[in-house]
Amino acid sequence: MDKVVRYHTINRRSFLKKGALSGALMISFPVWKCLAARDPEALLASDPAALSILDKEDLRKLLEVCLSRGGEFAEIYFERTVSNSISLDEEKISAATRGLDMGVGFRVLQGEKTGYAFSDDLDLAKLKEAAETAALIASGQTTEKPKNFTPLSPPQYYQVKVSPDTIASKAKADLLIKANAVARVFDKRITQVGVSFSDISKKIMIANSEGLYVEDTQTLSRLGVNCAALEGSNRSMGYESKAGTYGFEHFDLSLAEDFGRKAAEMAIRMLPAEDAPAGEFPVVIAAGFGGIFFHEAIGHSLEADGIRKKTSCFHDKLGQPIASEVVTLADDGTYKGAWGAVNVDDEGSTGQNTILIDKGICSAFLQDRLNAKLMKMKQTGNGRRQSYQHYPIPRMTNTYLHPGESLPEDIVKSVDTGLYIAKIGGGNVQPTTGRFVFSVTEGYLIEAGKVTRPLKGIMLMGSGQEVLKNITMVGNDLLVIGGGSCGKDGQSKPVGFGNPTLKVAKITVGGKKA
Amino acid sequence: MDYRKIGEDIVKKAIKGGADEAEAVIEHIKEFNVSVRKGDVETLKKSVSKGLGLRVFINKQLGFSYTSDLSPESLEETVKKTVELARITEAKPWQGLPDFGPQPLAELALHDPELATVSDEKKIGIAREVERIALAQDKRITNSEGGFFSDAERIAGLFNSKGISYTLQETRCSFGAYVIAGEGDNMQGGGWSSSKRYFKELEPVEQVAKTAAQRAVEMLGARPVETKKVPVVFDRYAAPAFWMGVLSALNGDAAFRKTTFMSDMLKKQVASPLVTIHDDPTRPRFVASGPFDGEGNVTRKNTILEKGVLKMFFYDSQTARKAGVKVNTIARRGGYKSGPSAGFICVIVENGEEDPASLLKDLKEGLLVTSMRGTGTDVTTGAFSVGCSGFWILDGAKAFPVDGVTLGGTTLDLLKNIDKLANDLDLRGSLNSPSFRVTEITVGGKKT
Ligand SMILES: [Zn+2]
């Protein structure tokens, strides 16, 4: 594309469109291509190259090279990621894939400047070359020396008892077969069922010139079921998924059975969907998926890079009311087992629970090292990067709205004519204007305080500044979910989100019926 | 490294290791990226990366794996694992390598040998210059996300057990800027860039800078309108997002499974007779061209829509075999980390006859869309809804900028109701379209 697009995107469901083309402006799920390696730890241990990079004397020398031109700060990021995926399609286990990504990234900071280089060749001479390239961002003599390492043992926010990477493919395949069987028999109108299990085991090591040394293993697992239904000329989709920083113990046959049924139910429910209306309406967003709404409406606009550069519409709003009083919003890297949880972020800062909006008042920004230093603020554990090929930038982890007092059914009852949003497919935002959109994959009409007919083609659009003030009711039923991938500056990253049932008094709905 | 040797060797090793058929894809990419903000270098990134993807078939069972580690031990391991993976899966009769073998490749001149001689200082200078000129264009421009220059040289190889052994060397370079106009709650961003195979063919810095600045300034004060049905013009830079949605519905396998609203539309009139669409990746020197596709098929010009009649769905060789159709397969591939899938490579919606101004001239009231926030099309249901920005049109002229509105309808209705197609095609990427007009779309805005 020739247009420079500054939209941040999120998409929960592109995996549904197997074989279809990805949208121009949508970032899709990471394509997880990998194998059921029987024992990744053994694989790591048997990899001499991976071990040599962990030699602290080499690391110190490489940091010296990074600082040789006068850089103020240097950092080495080593990554070894094994990804596995197995999928079922047309009643058969159709693909099993494996991937290995390994390399080392070098970052040198000086003032507002970042120098970055990486190598996927772990030969010390090649690493030195990359360190020299990163060093070039500065031009002068060495001023800083790397400090002695103090190893950090990170807190544990992942819920992993059994690494999915150690599980035989058969056990994963059984989940897929179960979900498929249940979905297929649910209703004759179910015509397609796809199921997949994917997992990622990412071992990272971060060492920097301030003496930080930390190792961490991030594990992500995801089971997804999707169904297509057909009746006459009516078509619909249904899906269900569970995703988190989970071990394999979080997935079993009864879960697969449950998801197979739920995905099929959704597809059947949506078959008779009617055209959505257009215009301004009150909208009730169900617990879980509404987190995408906050991710787009406000989350990206509170990332410190846009704040520092004053390119975000919220750059001067710290301490000021930006939402109604029922809104307390957290970005929580410590939420146990959540998809976006981080023991440490990708620059070695421990995960944190940051209140971004406190009863309507803007109370914090999402900080990484570079921006926190330049803004003289504290790091918040939000420096994240896609891989060793990227430098860290401020990113969300798990963004969710704190629960309120209302009962979910009372929230629906309070709406005379409006929309009920059950599932959201994806969205994007332009932080400069705060304008965001998101597309609804499961939505219904609310008539006289009751959820009635299913609707298709619902798009919601608004501006963060306006819509946050229009949130009038918040339920007591917080649900945090995962599986989404957020795209920013060409980097994609898993993020979690959540919300209790909530009501937006008015928002623009894009439908067909004027 | 001798990538051809690595590729051919690993294919042989996979066959020896038990595969019936094997295919390897290798990539080696050298990249340079610089971003400049308010005159200073903000980030400088240089890298060389490489990787290999291996696809094997055993008794029509599929295994795939990739690795960024090309050491002999790692490749040995990759072969072993991939063969194991194939054995886990179940056979599907249509699975396997394409039927075609090696074919002569066209010389498309996609590599600029001069690019390697351009100094980092020169590239940084361009990034600095494009931002500087954009910032200086208008007093209302207040801030900047910066200027950038990036380039890449890529060596790609595709090797399979049917004798295909292709390598390709290509370059790409681009630069641009993104600036911000206005202040406080009235800020608008605008950006523009130029992307070419050859350094010398990049558009003038001044032209790119001016476009970026204009795109920010002209949107100042943008506001929603009231909900109503009006004629809508998609300008040539907003149009590709719309066509992306339409093309997404033309996946051959989805049509076979009847999961797209286009399933039963082959050879039918799906759009206005004004619309003819080709996939043509064969233009020499063009940024979206390529001599072979993701499965090693030579590329050619294909007709997707002719005078509004749907002429083809997209198939790769496996989905074509499954559906029992004989077509020119087009396989996309997103790099060494994934296998091939059906899709287009370089789509051109052919020019119409109208002067672009005439699309607005006879409108009493309407919307000119200059930017879309998504593709709009729901591939399953065919419902169309999307957020957009642009200009409100009154009596044939731009009245004020519009943002925060939605478009709602049905994709097939939109396609059929295209009543004017302009002659302003500007080939810039993998999806190109002239401006076009739709007689009526619901614009969702403030009140009901
Ligand atoms: Zn995002």
XYZ file of C-alpha atoms in Angstrom, chain B residues 236-405:
170
model
C -8.854 5.877 -6.392
C -6.919 5.565 -3.134
C -9.921 4.506 -1.033
C -11.225 2.115 -3.714
C -8.597 -0.655 -3.232
C -9.902 -1.409 0.283
C -13.377 -1.945 -1.188
C -12.055 -4.279 -3.880
C -10.052 -6.182 -1.276
C -13.340 -7.139 0.374
C -14.885 -8.182 -2.949
C -11.855 -10.270 -3.928
C -11.821 -11.949 -0.515
C -15.223 -13.394 -1.373
C -13.814 -15.037 -4.521
C -11.773 -17.729 -2.808
C -12.349 -20.909 -4.803
C -12.316 -23.252 -1.852
C -14.796 -21.076 0.049
C -17.027 -21.105 -3.046
C -16.716 -24.894 -3.198
C -17.722 -25.110 0.465
C -20.441 -22.524 -0.106
C -19.179 -20.336 2.713
C -19.030 -17.162 0.624
C -21.967 -15.176 -0.717
C -20.317 -15.358 -4.153
C -20.497 -19.198 -4.196
C -23.083 -19.532 -6.972
C -22.115 -16.491 -8.999
C -19.640 -17.869 -11.541
C -20.405 -16.620 -15.078
C -23.127 -14.398 -13.654
C -23.439 -10.632 -13.764
C -22.240 -9.634 -10.284
C -21.265 -6.037 -10.996
C -22.038 -3.148 -13.286
C -20.968 -3.790 -16.915
C -18.476 -0.943 -16.445
C -16.264 -3.160 -14.283
C -13.456 -5.295 -15.697
C -10.784 -6.678 -13.344
C -7.511 -8.433 -14.127
C -4.826 -10.068 -12.068
C -1.622 -9.219 -13.868
C 1.728 -9.664 -12.102
C 3.695 -9.612 -15.377
C 4.499 -5.899 -15.735
C 8.258 -5.396 -15.863
C 9.782 -3.242 -13.112
C 6.466 -2.981 -11.260
C 6.467 -3.173 -7.485
C 3.768 -5.891 -7.268
C 5.017 -8.052 -10.141
C 6.636 -11.466 -9.881
C 7.682 -14.141 -12.388
C 6.365 -17.143 -10.419
C 3.778 -17.663 -7.709
C 3.863 -19.339 -4.300
C 3.763 -22.833 -5.808
C 6.159 -22.228 -8.688
C 3.569 -21.601 -11.384
C 4.581 -18.954 -13.911
C 2.459 -15.850 -13.522
C 0.133 -14.635 -16.251
C -2.666 -12.203 -16.841
C -6.036 -13.555 -15.673
C -9.474 -12.027 -16.075
C -11.460 -11.961 -12.823
C -14.433 -9.839 -13.887
C -15.278 -8.969 -17.465
C -17.904 -6.289 -17.998
C -19.298 -7.176 -14.579
C -19.472 -10.932 -15.233
C -17.567 -13.137 -12.766
C -15.021 -15.142 -14.768
C -13.095 -17.025 -12.074
C -12.560 -17.911 -8.456
C -9.074 -18.064 -6.974
C -7.562 -21.535 -6.660
C -4.178 -22.860 -5.781
C -3.370 -26.221 -7.335
C -4.713 -28.262 -4.416
C -8.071 -26.507 -4.139
C -8.409 -26.595 -7.939
C -7.837 -30.342 -7.904
C -10.361 -30.738 -5.110
C -13.033 -28.692 -6.892
C -12.255 -30.445 -10.160
C -11.704 -27.231 -12.054
C -9.086 -26.509 -14.697
C -7.973 -22.925 -14.238
C -4.810 -20.929 -14.053
C -3.975 -21.345 -10.405
C -2.668 -18.367 -8.456
C -0.954 -19.158 -5.174
C 0.043 -16.486 -2.726
C 2.701 -17.066 -0.156
C 3.461 -14.865 2.801
C 7.130 -15.835 2.995
C 8.952 -18.942 4.157
C 6.889 -19.322 7.336
C 3.713 -20.400 5.575
C 2.489 -22.640 2.806
C 0.770 -21.423 -0.356
C -2.873 -20.380 -0.513
C -5.128 -19.232 -3.325
C -5.316 -15.520 -4.017
C -4.408 -12.690 -6.304
C -0.986 -11.131 -6.802
C -1.441 -7.848 -8.658
C -5.019 -6.782 -9.315
C -5.989 -3.978 -11.651
C -9.540 -2.700 -11.900
C -9.422 -1.345 -15.448
C -10.019 2.321 -16.206
C -13.431 3.585 -17.176
C -14.058 6.494 -19.488
C -15.106 9.277 -17.172
C -13.029 12.204 -16.142
C -12.747 11.914 -12.299
C -14.338 15.346 -11.833
C -17.452 14.204 -13.649
C -18.171 11.679 -10.867
C -18.955 14.600 -8.544
C -20.195 17.196 -11.017
C -23.827 16.130 -11.271
C -24.294 15.295 -7.570
C -26.669 17.517 -5.664
C -25.651 15.840 -2.451
C -23.290 12.945 -1.795
C -20.199 11.594 -0.087
C -16.677 11.384 -1.485
C -14.780 8.660 0.390
C -11.027 9.197 0.569
C -10.193 6.680 3.290
C -11.820 3.450 4.418
C -11.354 1.864 7.829
C -11.523 -1.746 6.715
C -12.837 -3.515 3.639
C -16.518 -3.500 4.575
C -17.478 -6.816 3.038
C -18.589 -9.715 5.226
C -17.444 -12.621 3.098
C -19.990 -14.987 4.655
C -23.191 -12.949 4.437
C -22.330 -10.366 1.788
C -23.365 -7.566 4.133
C -21.334 -4.392 3.668
C -20.489 -2.044 6.533
C -17.414 0.054 7.154
C -16.210 3.257 8.776
C -14.850 5.926 6.477
C -13.789 9.535 6.048
C -13.824 11.937 3.137
C -15.843 14.948 2.005
C -19.471 15.914 1.881
C -20.462 16.924 -1.627
C -23.003 19.673 -2.282
C -23.915 20.797 -5.787
C -21.009 18.936 -7.350
C -18.265 20.326 -5.114
C -16.541 19.505 -1.814
C -18.466 21.249 0.977
C -16.665 20.091 4.151
C -14.560 17.157 5.411
C -16.388 14.218 6.977
C -15.179 11.681 9.537
C -16.860 9.277 11.926
C -19.457 7.977 9.496
